[in-house]
Amino acid sequence: MEVVILPTYEEMSRAAAEVVADQLNTKPNAVLGMATGSTPLGLYQELVRMHREEGLDFTQVTTFNLDEYVGLRPEHRQSYHYFMHENFFKLVNMSPGNIYIPSGTTSNYRSFCDWYERRIKECGGIDVQILGIGSDGHIAFNEPGSSLTSRTRLKTLAKSTIDDNARFFETPSDVPIYAITMGVGTILEARTLLLIASGKNKAQAVAAMIEGPVTSMTTASALQLHPSAIVFLDESAASDLKMRDYYDWVRKKKPDAPQV
Ligand code: GLP
């Protein structure tokens, strides 16, 4: 796992956007895994800027979103469909037929989840999966206790996640209790994982993910099992890391390392 600590949220977002842009420059028809939450907003803004000012092209790109709340229609302002369209898809030149987001309103969740998994494979698998992290260490909506081999499925949200996400809803009782989410096993099949985290309220979860044991109690710790995982952090998200000096040292020495 490569751990990159940058002074600010803005620098972190720009560095993460560079990884995505490099992927699109080498493979214009790349498959991207998209995340929601407040953390990736800066990364999406930077990709939109690159599209507008540098011609970064999304016409051949396919995207698969990680998750969606059960019960929210795509036009609901707190749905992840709405979030993605408002904050990213409508601002770049994506082909609408290449956008996949789990349905929160299907009549058959089991068969929808199986279809979603199949569709990812048919599109060649995910090249770069963008991830945030929940304060309980979850990735997507894989709450503590989720199997590290889990696939796309319906999950019951943890109380702490409902509380964390209540800030986006009018009242806490409006927060959906269920979600449909890619599994940890699904996420681990992406060729590169790109996790971003910002702020002191993520510091504990980030330390558990990077320096704790691999455990289903912190599903983000499954990144330790992945051969190509990059974690971008701002200073406050990195503040509980014990090996901080080493990560900085590795980064400083990277330009001089023999080419592999
Ligand atoms: C939700 C999403 C996650 C996201 C997390 C953190 O639980 N399902 O994918 O990582 O929120 O969101 P934020 O970036 O707003 O802290």
mmCIF file of C-alpha atoms and ligand atoms in Angstrom:
data_model
loop_
_atom_site.group_PDB
_atom_site.id
_atom_site.type_symbol
_atom_site.label_atom_id
_atom_site.label_comp_id
_atom_site.label_asym_id
_atom_site.label_seq_id
_atom_site.Cartn_x
_atom_site.Cartn_y
_atom_site.Cartn_z
ATOM 1 C CA MET A 1 0.000 0.000 0.000
ATOM 2 C CA GLU A 2 1.363 3.409 -0.940
ATOM 3 C CA VAL A 3 0.549 6.083 1.636
ATOM 4 C CA VAL A 4 0.823 9.699 0.458
ATOM 5 C CA ILE A 5 0.275 12.488 2.986
ATOM 6 C CA LEU A 6 -0.313 15.987 1.661
ATOM 7 C CA PRO A 7 -0.728 19.212 3.607
ATOM 8 C CA THR A 8 -4.277 20.085 2.539
ATOM 9 C CA TYR A 9 -7.534 18.650 1.221
ATOM 10 C CA GLU A 10 -7.036 20.562 -2.029
ATOM 11 C CA GLU A 11 -3.575 19.110 -2.666
ATOM 12 C CA MET A 12 -4.831 15.637 -1.798
ATOM 13 C CA SER A 13 -7.734 16.011 -4.245
ATOM 14 C CA ARG A 14 -5.454 17.213 -7.026
ATOM 15 C CA ALA A 15 -3.000 14.341 -6.509
ATOM 16 C CA ALA A 16 -5.836 11.793 -6.598
ATOM 17 C CA ALA A 17 -7.261 13.391 -9.764
ATOM 18 C CA GLU A 18 -3.820 13.051 -11.396
ATOM 19 C CA VAL A 19 -3.951 9.279 -10.879
ATOM 20 C CA VAL A 20 -7.354 9.117 -12.596
ATOM 21 C CA ALA A 21 -6.218 11.420 -15.420
ATOM 22 C CA ASP A 22 -3.043 9.350 -15.990
ATOM 23 C CA GLN A 23 -5.239 6.272 -16.301
ATOM 24 C CA LEU A 24 -7.485 7.965 -18.887
ATOM 25 C CA ASN A 25 -4.498 9.257 -20.822
ATOM 26 C CA THR A 26 -3.069 5.736 -21.151
ATOM 27 C CA LYS A 27 -6.451 4.008 -21.564
ATOM 28 C CA PRO A 28 -9.172 6.359 -22.862
ATOM 29 C CA ASN A 29 -11.828 3.644 -22.494
ATOM 30 C CA ALA A 30 -10.951 2.898 -18.870
ATOM 31 C CA VAL A 31 -13.547 1.652 -16.397
ATOM 32 C CA LEU A 32 -13.697 3.814 -13.269
ATOM 33 C CA GLY A 33 -15.254 2.923 -9.933
ATOM 34 C CA MET A 34 -16.922 6.002 -8.445
ATOM 35 C CA ALA A 35 -17.500 6.931 -4.811
ATOM 36 C CA THR A 36 -19.827 9.412 -3.157
ATOM 37 C CA GLY A 37 -19.624 11.328 0.128
ATOM 38 C CA SER A 38 -18.141 14.750 0.732
ATOM 39 C CA THR A 39 -14.512 13.599 0.426
ATOM 40 C CA PRO A 40 -14.378 12.946 -3.360
ATOM 41 C CA LEU A 41 -15.968 16.311 -4.216
ATOM 42 C CA GLY A 42 -12.567 18.014 -4.600
ATOM 43 C CA LEU A 43 -11.322 15.173 -6.792
ATOM 44 C CA TYR A 44 -14.403 15.450 -9.033
ATOM 45 C CA GLN A 45 -14.022 19.230 -9.230
ATOM 46 C CA GLU A 46 -10.425 18.805 -10.350
ATOM 47 C CA LEU A 47 -11.415 16.239 -13.012
ATOM 48 C CA VAL A 48 -14.085 18.660 -14.267
ATOM 49 C CA ARG A 49 -11.440 21.404 -14.428
ATOM 50 C CA MET A 50 -9.104 19.095 -16.390
ATOM 51 C CA HIS A 51 -11.971 18.283 -18.758
ATOM 52 C CA ARG A 52 -12.737 21.984 -19.349
ATOM 53 C CA GLU A 53 -9.219 23.381 -19.454
ATOM 54 C CA GLU A 54 -7.088 20.470 -20.635
ATOM 55 C CA GLY A 55 -9.532 18.468 -22.737
ATOM 56 C CA LEU A 56 -9.619 15.386 -20.494
ATOM 57 C CA ASP A 57 -12.066 13.197 -22.382
ATOM 58 C CA PHE A 58 -14.702 10.931 -20.839
ATOM 59 C CA THR A 59 -16.615 9.845 -23.962
ATOM 60 C CA GLN A 60 -15.213 6.313 -23.896
ATOM 61 C CA VAL A 61 -15.106 5.962 -20.115
ATOM 62 C CA THR A 62 -17.438 3.595 -18.267
ATOM 63 C CA THR A 63 -18.231 4.140 -14.591
ATOM 64 C CA PHE A 64 -19.645 1.922 -11.860
ATOM 65 C CA ASN A 65 -20.708 3.531 -8.611
ATOM 66 C CA LEU A 66 -20.073 1.773 -5.329
ATOM 67 C CA ASP A 67 -23.451 2.082 -3.670
ATOM 68 C CA GLU A 68 -26.902 3.627 -3.339
ATOM 69 C CA TYR A 69 -29.476 4.066 -0.580
ATOM 70 C CA VAL A 70 -32.434 1.733 -0.737
ATOM 71 C CA GLY A 71 -35.738 3.539 -1.210
ATOM 72 C CA LEU A 72 -34.402 6.769 -2.755
ATOM 73 C CA ARG A 73 -35.429 7.475 -6.332
ATOM 74 C CA PRO A 74 -32.694 8.809 -8.655
ATOM 75 C CA GLU A 75 -34.183 12.339 -8.488
ATOM 76 C CA HIS A 76 -34.113 12.417 -4.657
ATOM 77 C CA ARG A 77 -31.599 15.096 -3.670
ATOM 78 C CA GLN A 78 -29.797 12.783 -1.254
ATOM 79 C CA SER A 79 -29.619 9.819 -3.595
ATOM 80 C CA TYR A 80 -26.190 8.917 -4.908
ATOM 81 C CA HIS A 81 -27.654 9.067 -8.439
ATOM 82 C CA TYR A 82 -28.469 12.745 -7.877
ATOM 83 C CA PHE A 83 -25.092 13.419 -6.242
ATOM 84 C CA MET A 84 -23.164 11.923 -9.153
ATOM 85 C CA HIS A 85 -25.158 13.707 -11.854
ATOM 86 C CA GLU A 86 -24.966 17.081 -10.115
ATOM 87 C CA ASN A 87 -21.330 16.901 -9.068
ATOM 88 C CA PHE A 88 -19.765 15.062 -11.947
ATOM 89 C CA PHE A 89 -21.639 13.413 -14.812
ATOM 90 C CA LYS A 90 -23.463 16.486 -16.073
ATOM 91 C CA LEU A 91 -20.228 18.507 -15.926
ATOM 92 C CA VAL A 92 -18.111 16.251 -18.183
ATOM 93 C CA ASN A 93 -18.718 14.509 -21.522
ATOM 94 C CA MET A 94 -19.648 11.022 -20.291
ATOM 95 C CA SER A 95 -21.825 8.895 -22.590
ATOM 96 C CA PRO A 96 -25.017 8.328 -20.556
ATOM 97 C CA GLY A 97 -25.152 4.624 -21.549
ATOM 98 C CA ASN A 98 -21.777 4.057 -19.871
ATOM 99 C CA ILE A 99 -22.922 5.138 -16.403
ATOM 100 C CA TYR A 100 -23.859 2.422 -13.902
ATOM 101 C CA ILE A 101 -25.148 3.169 -10.409
ATOM 102 C CA PRO A 102 -26.800 0.569 -8.162
ATOM 103 C CA SER A 103 -30.575 0.899 -8.119
ATOM 104 C CA GLY A 104 -32.167 1.847 -4.825
ATOM 105 C CA THR A 105 -35.639 1.098 -6.137
ATOM 106 C CA THR A 106 -35.447 -2.225 -7.962
ATOM 107 C CA SER A 107 -38.211 -4.759 -7.336
ATOM 108 C CA ASN A 108 -35.666 -7.578 -7.076
ATOM 109 C CA TYR A 109 -32.442 -6.706 -5.264
ATOM 110 C CA ARG A 110 -30.900 -10.159 -5.545
ATOM 111 C CA SER A 111 -31.134 -10.320 -9.326
ATOM 112 C CA PHE A 112 -30.137 -6.651 -9.683
ATOM 113 C CA CYS A 113 -26.958 -7.297 -7.651
ATOM 114 C CA ASP A 114 -26.086 -10.355 -9.738
ATOM 115 C CA TRP A 115 -26.606 -8.327 -12.922
ATOM 116 C CA TYR A 116 -24.408 -5.480 -11.578
ATOM 117 C CA GLU A 117 -21.575 -7.909 -10.843
ATOM 118 C CA ARG A 118 -21.936 -9.462 -14.311
ATOM 119 C CA ARG A 119 -21.949 -6.037 -15.979
ATOM 120 C CA ILE A 120 -18.666 -5.060 -14.278
ATOM 121 C CA LYS A 121 -17.055 -8.237 -15.655
ATOM 122 C CA GLU A 122 -18.556 -7.781 -19.138
ATOM 123 C CA CYS A 123 -17.070 -4.266 -19.263
ATOM 124 C CA GLY A 124 -13.630 -5.720 -18.543
ATOM 125 C CA GLY A 125 -13.427 -5.047 -14.787
ATOM 126 C CA ILE A 126 -12.690 -1.810 -12.971
ATOM 127 C CA ASP A 127 -9.331 -0.167 -13.716
ATOM 128 C CA VAL A 128 -9.298 2.443 -10.949
ATOM 129 C CA GLN A 129 -11.689 2.300 -8.005
ATOM 130 C CA ILE A 130 -12.082 5.573 -6.095
ATOM 131 C CA LEU A 131 -12.894 5.062 -2.414
ATOM 132 C CA GLY A 132 -13.628 7.112 0.679
ATOM 133 C CA ILE A 133 -13.723 5.708 4.196
ATOM 134 C CA GLY A 134 -16.450 5.838 6.822
ATOM 135 C CA SER A 135 -15.600 6.841 10.384
ATOM 136 C CA ASP A 136 -16.189 3.174 11.355
ATOM 137 C CA GLY A 137 -13.615 2.091 8.747
ATOM 138 C CA HIS A 138 -16.108 1.000 6.087
ATOM 139 C CA ILE A 139 -15.564 1.171 2.335
ATOM 140 C CA ALA A 140 -18.678 1.712 0.182
ATOM 141 C CA PHE A 141 -21.363 0.550 2.630
ATOM 142 C CA ASN A 142 -19.474 -2.523 3.837
ATOM 143 C CA GLU A 143 -20.098 -2.041 7.523
ATOM 144 C CA PRO A 144 -18.032 -3.699 10.277
ATOM 145 C CA GLY A 145 -18.513 -7.461 10.110
ATOM 146 C CA SER A 146 -18.947 -7.546 6.319
ATOM 147 C CA SER A 147 -17.177 -10.521 4.783
ATOM 148 C CA LEU A 148 -13.942 -9.577 3.083
ATOM 149 C CA THR A 149 -15.074 -11.754 0.142
ATOM 150 C CA SER A 150 -18.548 -10.156 -0.063
ATOM 151 C CA ARG A 151 -20.143 -9.243 -3.390
ATOM 152 C CA THR A 152 -22.722 -6.610 -4.387
ATOM 153 C CA ARG A 153 -25.704 -6.989 -2.040
ATOM 154 C CA LEU A 154 -28.158 -5.311 0.285
ATOM 155 C CA LYS A 155 -26.688 -4.115 3.608
ATOM 156 C CA THR A 156 -28.211 -2.746 6.786
ATOM 157 C CA LEU A 157 -26.384 0.463 7.735
ATOM 158 C CA ALA A 158 -24.672 0.780 11.125
ATOM 159 C CA LYS A 159 -26.134 3.293 13.564
ATOM 160 C CA SER A 160 -22.902 5.298 13.425
ATOM 161 C CA THR A 161 -23.151 5.574 9.613
ATOM 162 C CA ILE A 162 -26.758 6.706 9.846
ATOM 163 C CA ASP A 163 -25.661 9.341 12.384
ATOM 164 C CA ASP A 164 -22.703 10.440 10.213
ATOM 165 C CA ASN A 165 -24.921 10.812 7.137
ATOM 166 C CA ALA A 166 -27.805 12.500 8.979
ATOM 167 C CA ARG A 167 -26.165 15.872 8.232
ATOM 168 C CA PHE A 168 -27.326 15.537 4.617
ATOM 169 C CA PHE A 169 -30.983 14.854 5.506
ATOM 170 C CA GLU A 170 -33.645 17.029 7.116
ATOM 171 C CA THR A 171 -34.032 14.774 10.148
ATOM 172 C CA PRO A 172 -32.049 11.697 11.259
ATOM 173 C CA SER A 173 -35.167 9.561 10.746
ATOM 174 C CA ASP A 174 -35.056 10.423 7.011
ATOM 175 C CA VAL A 175 -31.724 8.599 6.578
ATOM 176 C CA PRO A 176 -32.322 5.264 4.836
ATOM 177 C CA ILE A 177 -31.520 2.184 6.906
ATOM 178 C CA TYR A 178 -30.588 -0.079 3.995
ATOM 179 C CA ALA A 179 -28.237 0.318 1.072
ATOM 180 C CA ILE A 180 -27.132 -1.662 -1.929
ATOM 181 C CA THR A 181 -23.339 -1.827 -2.105
ATOM 182 C CA MET A 182 -20.503 -3.460 -3.966
ATOM 183 C CA GLY A 183 -18.884 -6.036 -1.716
ATOM 184 C CA VAL A 184 -15.336 -5.961 -0.380
ATOM 185 C CA GLY A 185 -14.537 -8.856 -2.732
ATOM 186 C CA THR A 186 -15.934 -6.883 -5.672
ATOM 187 C CA ILE A 187 -13.823 -3.851 -4.746
ATOM 188 C CA LEU A 188 -10.644 -5.916 -4.328
ATOM 189 C CA GLU A 189 -10.942 -7.076 -7.963
ATOM 190 C CA ALA A 190 -10.326 -3.547 -9.279
ATOM 191 C CA ARG A 191 -6.824 -3.215 -10.771
ATOM 192 C CA THR A 192 -5.968 -0.133 -8.716
ATOM 193 C CA LEU A 193 -7.594 1.137 -5.526
ATOM 194 C CA LEU A 194 -7.422 4.851 -4.795
ATOM 195 C CA LEU A 195 -8.641 5.755 -1.316
ATOM 196 C CA ILE A 196 -8.852 9.354 -0.133
ATOM 197 C CA ALA A 197 -9.493 10.549 3.403
ATOM 198 C CA SER A 198 -9.576 13.975 4.966
ATOM 199 C CA GLY A 199 -10.111 15.391 8.452
ATOM 200 C CA LYS A 200 -9.488 14.448 12.054
ATOM 201 C CA ASN A 201 -12.724 12.445 12.321
ATOM 202 C CA LYS A 202 -11.207 9.896 9.904
ATOM 203 C CA ALA A 203 -7.807 9.626 11.660
ATOM 204 C CA GLN A 204 -8.666 6.561 13.777
ATOM 205 C CA ALA A 205 -10.280 4.663 10.914
ATOM 206 C CA VAL A 206 -7.325 5.528 8.659
ATOM 207 C CA ALA A 207 -4.800 4.233 11.226
ATOM 208 C CA ALA A 208 -6.815 1.016 11.631
ATOM 209 C CA MET A 209 -6.974 0.587 7.847
ATOM 210 C CA ILE A 210 -3.237 1.055 7.271
ATOM 211 C CA GLU A 211 -1.557 -0.134 10.462
ATOM 212 C CA GLY A 212 -4.147 -2.361 12.124
ATOM 213 C CA PRO A 213 -4.802 -6.026 11.416
ATOM 214 C CA VAL A 214 -6.763 -7.099 8.340
ATOM 215 C CA THR A 215 -10.208 -7.552 9.793
ATOM 216 C CA SER A 216 -13.832 -7.446 8.734
ATOM 217 C CA MET A 217 -14.336 -5.050 11.664
ATOM 218 C CA THR A 218 -12.525 -2.412 9.547
ATOM 219 C CA THR A 219 -13.419 -3.359 6.001
ATOM 220 C CA ALA A 220 -10.999 -0.746 4.604
ATOM 221 C CA SER A 221 -8.156 -2.865 6.062
ATOM 222 C CA ALA A 222 -8.795 -5.235 3.127
ATOM 223 C CA LEU A 223 -6.749 -2.728 1.093
ATOM 224 C CA GLN A 224 -3.724 -4.356 2.723
ATOM 225 C CA LEU A 225 -4.507 -7.450 0.616
ATOM 226 C CA HIS A 226 -4.466 -5.515 -2.646
ATOM 227 C CA PRO A 227 -1.285 -5.377 -4.792
ATOM 228 C CA SER A 228 -1.949 -1.838 -6.046
ATOM 229 C CA ALA A 229 -3.585 0.369 -3.435
ATOM 230 C CA ILE A 230 -2.778 4.075 -3.077
ATOM 231 C CA VAL A 231 -4.036 6.068 -0.104
ATOM 232 C CA PHE A 232 -4.029 9.869 -0.234
ATOM 233 C CA LEU A 233 -4.482 11.626 3.101
ATOM 234 C CA ASP A 234 -4.465 15.177 4.312
ATOM 235 C CA GLU A 235 -2.535 16.054 7.479
ATOM 236 C CA SER A 236 -5.424 15.606 9.900
ATOM 237 C CA ALA A 237 -6.544 12.247 8.493
ATOM 238 C CA ALA A 238 -2.934 11.057 8.897
ATOM 239 C CA SER A 239 -2.569 12.298 12.463
ATOM 240 C CA ASP A 240 -2.937 8.894 14.210
ATOM 241 C CA LEU A 241 -0.431 7.024 12.026
ATOM 242 C CA LYS A 242 2.550 5.550 13.900
ATOM 243 C CA MET A 243 4.716 5.000 10.802
ATOM 244 C CA ARG A 244 4.203 8.518 9.505
ATOM 245 C CA ASP A 245 7.941 9.234 9.112
ATOM 246 C CA TYR A 246 8.428 6.136 7.012
ATOM 247 C CA TYR A 247 5.617 7.043 4.569
ATOM 248 C CA ASP A 248 7.156 10.496 4.080
ATOM 249 C CA TRP A 249 10.620 8.957 3.647
ATOM 250 C CA VAL A 250 9.356 6.522 1.005
ATOM 251 C CA ARG A 251 7.737 9.389 -0.885
ATOM 252 C CA LYS A 252 10.887 11.517 -0.697
ATOM 253 C CA LYS A 253 13.052 8.656 -1.959
ATOM 254 C CA LYS A 254 10.665 7.513 -4.691
ATOM 255 C CA PRO A 255 12.221 9.565 -7.535
ATOM 256 C CA ASP A 256 15.642 7.945 -6.899
ATOM 257 C CA ALA A 257 14.337 4.377 -6.615
ATOM 258 C CA PRO A 258 15.459 1.952 -9.351
ATOM 259 C CA GLN A 259 12.843 1.610 -12.069
ATOM 260 C CA VAL A 260 10.899 -1.634 -11.770
HETATM 261 C C1 GLP B 1 -20.817 6.825 2.878
HETATM 262 C C2 GLP B 1 -20.403 6.190 1.556
HETATM 263 C C3 GLP B 1 -18.925 5.866 1.521
HETATM 264 C C4 GLP B 1 -18.114 7.069 1.941
HETATM 265 C C5 GLP B 1 -18.524 7.492 3.352
HETATM 266 C C6 GLP B 1 -17.743 8.673 3.874
HETATM 267 O O1 GLP B 1 -20.935 5.888 3.878
HETATM 268 N N1 GLP B 1 -21.142 5.004 1.303
HETATM 269 O O2 GLP B 1 -18.552 5.445 0.213
HETATM 270 O O3 GLP B 1 -16.750 6.762 1.908
HETATM 271 O O4 GLP B 1 -19.915 7.845 3.297
HETATM 272 O O5 GLP B 1 -18.291 9.862 3.405
HETATM 273 P P1 GLP B 1 -17.642 11.289 3.614
HETATM 274 O O6 GLP B 1 -16.623 11.409 2.550
HETATM 275 O O7 GLP B 1 -18.783 12.244 3.428
HETATM 276 O O8 GLP B 1 -17.064 11.315 4.976
#
